[in-house]
Amino acid sequence: MKAVTLLLAAAAFGVHANHDEHESHSHGAHEHGHGHLNLVVDGNQLMIELQAPAADLVGFEHTAKSAEEKAQYAKAIAQLKQPDALFRLDPAAGCKLTQQELQAAKEEHDHDHDHDHDKAASNEHEHHHDHDAAGHADMGAMYTYTCATPAKLTGLEATLFSVYPSLAKLSVQGILPTGQTAAELTPSANKLSW
């Protein structure tokens, strides 16, 4: 039952993130240097979702073309696969990463996804693809941990600011055993307690 709760909460965050993303596309409010962190603590499970502009995680937002850009993109993906370098949890909680899912830059996802659509949809895709390439690509990851002693999980430290120096703030939303929380983390105030 707890896994279902966790999945429902994650789905709610995902819908909210997609809604925000579409709003930012239509109003031009995509903000470089500003990421989003969603987290859910349910029983012995912790789920962390990170979303940020590709410009902050990779260094650019268009599809990688040159060998140098492809190497930079591969490095960004490798960094996202190492959440221990991005977040620090209290070791006493005994949290182990049990699942992770990377979310590549949106333009690449749309490109792969739209191959099976008809010609009219393909033409729409080209317009949407160009819009994303103009500076609105986001990427991120979702991490799920199982904690041996969840009562000792009383916060996290966002160490990702040293990995991604152009990232200036993270807007945090969380569902915790004590209720909901919202906060803003920065390089100088990077700890969230609950």
PDB file of C-alpha atoms in Angstrom:
ATOM      1  CA  MET A   1       0.000   0.000   0.000  1.00  0.00           C
ATOM      2  CA  LYS A   2       2.837   2.413   0.780  1.00  0.00           C
ATOM      3  CA  ALA A   3       4.299   1.908  -2.697  1.00  0.00           C
ATOM      4  CA  VAL A   4       0.937   2.886  -4.184  1.00  0.00           C
ATOM      5  CA  THR A   5       0.862   6.052  -2.071  1.00  0.00           C
ATOM      6  CA  LEU A   6       4.395   6.871  -3.163  1.00  0.00           C
ATOM      7  CA  LEU A   7       3.562   6.333  -6.824  1.00  0.00           C
ATOM      8  CA  LEU A   8       0.417   8.463  -6.579  1.00  0.00           C
ATOM      9  CA  ALA A   9       2.368  11.271  -4.937  1.00  0.00           C
ATOM     10  CA  ALA A  10       5.052  11.033  -7.622  1.00  0.00           C
ATOM     11  CA  ALA A  11       2.404  11.108 -10.348  1.00  0.00           C
ATOM     12  CA  ALA A  12       0.882  14.221  -8.772  1.00  0.00           C
ATOM     13  CA  PHE A  13       4.297  15.883  -8.747  1.00  0.00           C
ATOM     14  CA  GLY A  14       4.852  14.848 -12.371  1.00  0.00           C
ATOM     15  CA  VAL A  15       1.533  16.339 -13.487  1.00  0.00           C
ATOM     16  CA  HIS A  16       2.342  19.525 -11.587  1.00  0.00           C
ATOM     17  CA  ALA A  17       5.821  19.706 -13.122  1.00  0.00           C
ATOM     18  CA  ASN A  18       4.452  19.173 -16.637  1.00  0.00           C
ATOM     19  CA  HIS A  19       1.800  21.842 -16.042  1.00  0.00           C
ATOM     20  CA  ASP A  20       4.449  24.286 -14.863  1.00  0.00           C
ATOM     21  CA  GLU A  21       6.655  23.430 -17.810  1.00  0.00           C
ATOM     22  CA  HIS A  22       3.881  24.135 -20.310  1.00  0.00           C
ATOM     23  CA  GLU A  23       3.095  27.384 -18.533  1.00  0.00           C
ATOM     24  CA  SER A  24       6.738  28.417 -18.667  1.00  0.00           C
ATOM     25  CA  HIS A  25       6.869  27.604 -22.384  1.00  0.00           C
ATOM     26  CA  SER A  26       3.822  29.677 -23.182  1.00  0.00           C
ATOM     27  CA  HIS A  27       4.807  32.622 -20.995  1.00  0.00           C
ATOM     28  CA  GLY A  28       8.575  32.543 -21.515  1.00  0.00           C
ATOM     29  CA  ALA A  29       9.248  32.151 -17.771  1.00  0.00           C
ATOM     30  CA  HIS A  30      11.860  29.392 -18.051  1.00  0.00           C
ATOM     31  CA  GLU A  31      14.469  30.450 -15.509  1.00  0.00           C
ATOM     32  CA  HIS A  32      18.063  29.329 -15.843  1.00  0.00           C
ATOM     33  CA  GLY A  33      19.744  28.683 -12.499  1.00  0.00           C
ATOM     34  CA  HIS A  34      16.451  27.576 -10.899  1.00  0.00           C
ATOM     35  CA  GLY A  35      15.671  23.890 -10.389  1.00  0.00           C
ATOM     36  CA  HIS A  36      12.854  22.014  -8.707  1.00  0.00           C
ATOM     37  CA  LEU A  37      13.151  19.307  -6.087  1.00  0.00           C
ATOM     38  CA  ASN A  38      10.149  17.200  -5.110  1.00  0.00           C
ATOM     39  CA  LEU A  39      10.365  14.647  -2.334  1.00  0.00           C
ATOM     40  CA  VAL A  40       8.122  12.153  -0.661  1.00  0.00           C
ATOM     41  CA  VAL A  41       8.822  10.226   2.543  1.00  0.00           C
ATOM     42  CA  ASP A  42       6.408   7.353   3.063  1.00  0.00           C
ATOM     43  CA  GLY A  43       7.225   4.675   5.618  1.00  0.00           C
ATOM     44  CA  ASN A  44      10.735   3.451   4.822  1.00  0.00           C
ATOM     45  CA  GLN A  45      10.744   4.935   1.310  1.00  0.00           C
ATOM     46  CA  LEU A  46      12.190   8.253   0.144  1.00  0.00           C
ATOM     47  CA  MET A  47      11.596   9.494  -3.381  1.00  0.00           C
ATOM     48  CA  ILE A  48      13.475  12.502  -4.725  1.00  0.00           C
ATOM     49  CA  GLU A  49      12.696  14.097  -8.081  1.00  0.00           C
ATOM     50  CA  LEU A  50      15.083  16.694  -9.516  1.00  0.00           C
ATOM     51  CA  GLN A  51      14.213  18.881 -12.514  1.00  0.00           C
ATOM     52  CA  ALA A  52      16.408  21.697 -13.806  1.00  0.00           C
ATOM     53  CA  PRO A  53      17.154  23.548 -17.041  1.00  0.00           C
ATOM     54  CA  ALA A  54      19.480  21.539 -19.259  1.00  0.00           C
ATOM     55  CA  ALA A  55      21.633  24.682 -19.483  1.00  0.00           C
ATOM     56  CA  ASP A  56      22.474  24.231 -15.778  1.00  0.00           C
ATOM     57  CA  LEU A  57      22.994  20.464 -15.874  1.00  0.00           C
ATOM     58  CA  VAL A  58      24.684  20.110 -19.282  1.00  0.00           C
ATOM     59  CA  GLY A  59      25.807  23.605 -20.216  1.00  0.00           C
ATOM     60  CA  PHE A  60      23.462  23.987 -23.215  1.00  0.00           C
ATOM     61  CA  GLU A  61      19.850  23.207 -24.109  1.00  0.00           C
ATOM     62  CA  HIS A  62      19.978  22.195 -27.770  1.00  0.00           C
ATOM     63  CA  THR A  63      20.580  18.695 -29.095  1.00  0.00           C
ATOM     64  CA  ALA A  64      24.271  17.815 -28.762  1.00  0.00           C
ATOM     65  CA  LYS A  65      25.878  18.037 -32.188  1.00  0.00           C
ATOM     66  CA  SER A  66      29.663  18.229 -31.886  1.00  0.00           C
ATOM     67  CA  ALA A  67      31.844  15.585 -30.271  1.00  0.00           C
ATOM     68  CA  GLU A  68      32.558  18.047 -27.440  1.00  0.00           C
ATOM     69  CA  GLU A  69      28.832  18.639 -26.797  1.00  0.00           C
ATOM     70  CA  LYS A  70      28.117  14.901 -26.901  1.00  0.00           C
ATOM     71  CA  ALA A  71      30.877  14.334 -24.336  1.00  0.00           C
ATOM     72  CA  GLN A  72      29.464  17.131 -22.158  1.00  0.00           C
ATOM     73  CA  TYR A  73      25.986  15.564 -22.380  1.00  0.00           C
ATOM     74  CA  ALA A  74      27.362  12.100 -21.501  1.00  0.00           C
ATOM     75  CA  LYS A  75      29.144  13.627 -18.487  1.00  0.00           C
ATOM     76  CA  ALA A  76      25.891  15.256 -17.324  1.00  0.00           C
ATOM     77  CA  ILE A  77      24.031  11.943 -17.604  1.00  0.00           C
ATOM     78  CA  ALA A  78      26.834  10.197 -15.669  1.00  0.00           C
ATOM     79  CA  GLN A  79      26.573  12.844 -12.920  1.00  0.00           C
ATOM     80  CA  LEU A  80      22.805  12.353 -12.665  1.00  0.00           C
ATOM     81  CA  LYS A  81      23.429   8.616 -12.205  1.00  0.00           C
ATOM     82  CA  GLN A  82      25.401   9.379  -9.012  1.00  0.00           C
ATOM     83  CA  PRO A  83      22.879  10.826  -6.559  1.00  0.00           C
ATOM     84  CA  ASP A  84      25.305  10.435  -3.653  1.00  0.00           C
ATOM     85  CA  ALA A  85      27.233  13.338  -5.187  1.00  0.00           C
ATOM     86  CA  LEU A  86      24.036  15.415  -5.442  1.00  0.00           C
ATOM     87  CA  PHE A  87      22.349  14.766  -2.086  1.00  0.00           C
ATOM     88  CA  ARG A  88      23.584  13.803   1.375  1.00  0.00           C
ATOM     89  CA  LEU A  89      21.280  11.850   3.672  1.00  0.00           C
ATOM     90  CA  ASP A  90      21.909  11.034   7.333  1.00  0.00           C
ATOM     91  CA  PRO A  91      23.951   7.791   7.274  1.00  0.00           C
ATOM     92  CA  ALA A  92      22.163   6.639  10.469  1.00  0.00           C
ATOM     93  CA  ALA A  93      18.939   6.268   8.418  1.00  0.00           C
ATOM     94  CA  GLY A  94      20.590   3.541   6.326  1.00  0.00           C
ATOM     95  CA  CYS A  95      19.027   4.670   3.044  1.00  0.00           C
ATOM     96  CA  LYS A  96      19.992   2.668  -0.039  1.00  0.00           C
ATOM     97  CA  LEU A  97      19.215   3.688  -3.595  1.00  0.00           C
ATOM     98  CA  THR A  98      16.788   1.086  -4.974  1.00  0.00           C
ATOM     99  CA  GLN A  99      15.704   2.729  -8.237  1.00  0.00           C
ATOM    100  CA  GLN A 100      16.566   5.668 -10.442  1.00  0.00           C
ATOM    101  CA  GLU A 101      15.093   7.052 -13.627  1.00  0.00           C
ATOM    102  CA  LEU A 102      16.781   9.704 -15.734  1.00  0.00           C
ATOM    103  CA  GLN A 103      14.743  12.242 -17.648  1.00  0.00           C
ATOM    104  CA  ALA A 104      16.686  13.462 -20.673  1.00  0.00           C
ATOM    105  CA  ALA A 105      16.211  16.890 -22.170  1.00  0.00           C
ATOM    106  CA  LYS A 106      12.595  17.176 -23.309  1.00  0.00           C
ATOM    107  CA  GLU A 107      13.444  17.877 -26.927  1.00  0.00           C
ATOM    108  CA  GLU A 108      15.199  14.521 -27.268  1.00  0.00           C
ATOM    109  CA  HIS A 109      12.269  12.698 -25.671  1.00  0.00           C
ATOM    110  CA  ASP A 110       9.784  14.381 -28.023  1.00  0.00           C
ATOM    111  CA  HIS A 111      11.970  13.575 -31.005  1.00  0.00           C
ATOM    112  CA  ASP A 112      12.042   9.865 -30.204  1.00  0.00           C
ATOM    113  CA  HIS A 113       8.389   9.771 -29.156  1.00  0.00           C
ATOM    114  CA  ASP A 114       6.968  11.402 -32.284  1.00  0.00           C
ATOM    115  CA  HIS A 115       8.514   9.100 -34.895  1.00  0.00           C
ATOM    116  CA  ASP A 116       5.371   6.952 -35.169  1.00  0.00           C
ATOM    117  CA  HIS A 117       2.905   9.811 -35.663  1.00  0.00           C
ATOM    118  CA  ASP A 118       1.379  10.856 -38.986  1.00  0.00           C
ATOM    119  CA  LYS A 119       2.776  13.615 -41.203  1.00  0.00           C
ATOM    120  CA  ALA A 120       0.587  16.359 -39.685  1.00  0.00           C
ATOM    121  CA  ALA A 121       1.766  15.458 -36.196  1.00  0.00           C
ATOM    122  CA  SER A 122       5.315  15.335 -37.532  1.00  0.00           C
ATOM    123  CA  ASN A 123       5.000  18.910 -38.778  1.00  0.00           C
ATOM    124  CA  GLU A 124       3.701  19.987 -35.364  1.00  0.00           C
ATOM    125  CA  HIS A 125       6.599  18.125 -33.799  1.00  0.00           C
ATOM    126  CA  GLU A 126       9.112  20.076 -35.842  1.00  0.00           C
ATOM    127  CA  HIS A 127       7.659  23.357 -34.599  1.00  0.00           C
ATOM    128  CA  HIS A 128       7.619  22.121 -30.988  1.00  0.00           C
ATOM    129  CA  HIS A 129      11.153  20.785 -31.350  1.00  0.00           C
ATOM    130  CA  ASP A 130      12.413  24.147 -32.576  1.00  0.00           C
ATOM    131  CA  HIS A 131      10.669  25.870 -29.657  1.00  0.00           C
ATOM    132  CA  ASP A 132      12.410  23.592 -27.170  1.00  0.00           C
ATOM    133  CA  ALA A 133      15.737  24.056 -28.940  1.00  0.00           C
ATOM    134  CA  ALA A 134      15.285  27.803 -28.543  1.00  0.00           C
ATOM    135  CA  GLY A 135      16.038  27.550 -24.827  1.00  0.00           C
ATOM    136  CA  HIS A 136      13.434  25.664 -22.799  1.00  0.00           C
ATOM    137  CA  ALA A 137      14.783  22.135 -22.383  1.00  0.00           C
ATOM    138  CA  ASP A 138      14.676  20.631 -18.892  1.00  0.00           C
ATOM    139  CA  MET A 139      16.143  17.404 -17.616  1.00  0.00           C
ATOM    140  CA  GLY A 140      16.486  15.608 -14.343  1.00  0.00           C
ATOM    141  CA  ALA A 141      16.070  12.356 -12.479  1.00  0.00           C
ATOM    142  CA  MET A 142      13.945  10.503  -9.978  1.00  0.00           C
ATOM    143  CA  TYR A 143      15.604   8.532  -7.176  1.00  0.00           C
ATOM    144  CA  THR A 144      13.918   6.051  -4.839  1.00  0.00           C
ATOM    145  CA  TYR A 145      15.586   4.976  -1.598  1.00  0.00           C
ATOM    146  CA  THR A 146      14.646   2.354   0.955  1.00  0.00           C
ATOM    147  CA  CYS A 147      15.740   3.311   4.469  1.00  0.00           C
ATOM    148  CA  ALA A 148      16.562   0.777   7.207  1.00  0.00           C
ATOM    149  CA  THR A 149      15.859   3.283  10.004  1.00  0.00           C
ATOM    150  CA  PRO A 150      13.481   5.866   8.516  1.00  0.00           C
ATOM    151  CA  ALA A 151      12.969   7.623  11.860  1.00  0.00           C
ATOM    152  CA  LYS A 152      16.580   8.829  11.595  1.00  0.00           C
ATOM    153  CA  LEU A 153      15.911  10.379   8.182  1.00  0.00           C
ATOM    154  CA  THR A 154      15.283  13.942   9.311  1.00  0.00           C
ATOM    155  CA  GLY A 155      16.476  15.929   6.324  1.00  0.00           C
ATOM    156  CA  LEU A 156      18.812  16.157   3.374  1.00  0.00           C
ATOM    157  CA  GLU A 157      21.677  18.306   2.200  1.00  0.00           C
ATOM    158  CA  ALA A 158      21.666  19.385  -1.448  1.00  0.00           C
ATOM    159  CA  THR A 159      25.329  19.014  -2.401  1.00  0.00           C
ATOM    160  CA  LEU A 160      24.510  19.336  -6.106  1.00  0.00           C
ATOM    161  CA  PHE A 161      25.304  23.053  -6.094  1.00  0.00           C
ATOM    162  CA  SER A 162      29.025  22.195  -6.202  1.00  0.00           C
ATOM    163  CA  VAL A 163      28.422  19.778  -9.117  1.00  0.00           C
ATOM    164  CA  TYR A 164      26.294  22.307 -11.050  1.00  0.00           C
ATOM    165  CA  PRO A 165      27.714  25.758 -10.197  1.00  0.00           C
ATOM    166  CA  SER A 166      25.261  27.657 -12.442  1.00  0.00           C
ATOM    167  CA  LEU A 167      22.340  26.280 -10.421  1.00  0.00           C
ATOM    168  CA  ALA A 168      21.514  29.067  -7.957  1.00  0.00           C
ATOM    169  CA  LYS A 169      18.352  27.800  -6.256  1.00  0.00           C
ATOM    170  CA  LEU A 170      16.054  24.816  -5.857  1.00  0.00           C
ATOM    171  CA  SER A 171      12.367  25.201  -5.120  1.00  0.00           C
ATOM    172  CA  VAL A 172      11.444  22.285  -2.869  1.00  0.00           C
ATOM    173  CA  GLN A 173       8.046  20.674  -2.361  1.00  0.00           C
ATOM    174  CA  GLY A 174       7.697  17.708  -0.071  1.00  0.00           C
ATOM    175  CA  ILE A 175       5.227  15.278   1.401  1.00  0.00           C
ATOM    176  CA  LEU A 176       6.620  14.166   4.743  1.00  0.00           C
ATOM    177  CA  PRO A 177       5.338  12.103   7.679  1.00  0.00           C
ATOM    178  CA  THR A 178       4.679  15.423   9.436  1.00  0.00           C
ATOM    179  CA  GLY A 179       2.775  16.955   6.486  1.00  0.00           C
ATOM    180  CA  GLN A 180       3.627  19.007   3.436  1.00  0.00           C
ATOM    181  CA  THR A 181       6.594  21.335   3.168  1.00  0.00           C
ATOM    182  CA  ALA A 182       7.921  23.926   0.779  1.00  0.00           C
ATOM    183  CA  ALA A 183      11.318  25.578   0.866  1.00  0.00           C
ATOM    184  CA  GLU A 184      14.007  27.145  -1.239  1.00  0.00           C
ATOM    185  CA  LEU A 185      17.572  25.851  -1.150  1.00  0.00           C
ATOM    186  CA  THR A 186      20.622  27.792  -2.322  1.00  0.00           C
ATOM    187  CA  PRO A 187      24.377  27.121  -2.312  1.00  0.00           C
ATOM    188  CA  SER A 188      24.705  28.918   1.046  1.00  0.00           C
ATOM    189  CA  ALA A 189      21.492  27.442   2.553  1.00  0.00           C
ATOM    190  CA  ASN A 190      21.472  23.915   1.152  1.00  0.00           C
ATOM    191  CA  LYS A 191      20.012  21.917   4.067  1.00  0.00           C
ATOM    192  CA  LEU A 192      16.406  20.862   4.442  1.00  0.00           C
ATOM    193  CA  SER A 193      15.258  19.492   7.800  1.00  0.00           C
ATOM    194  CA  TRP A 194      11.996  17.859   8.770  1.00  0.00           C
TER     195      TRP A 194
END
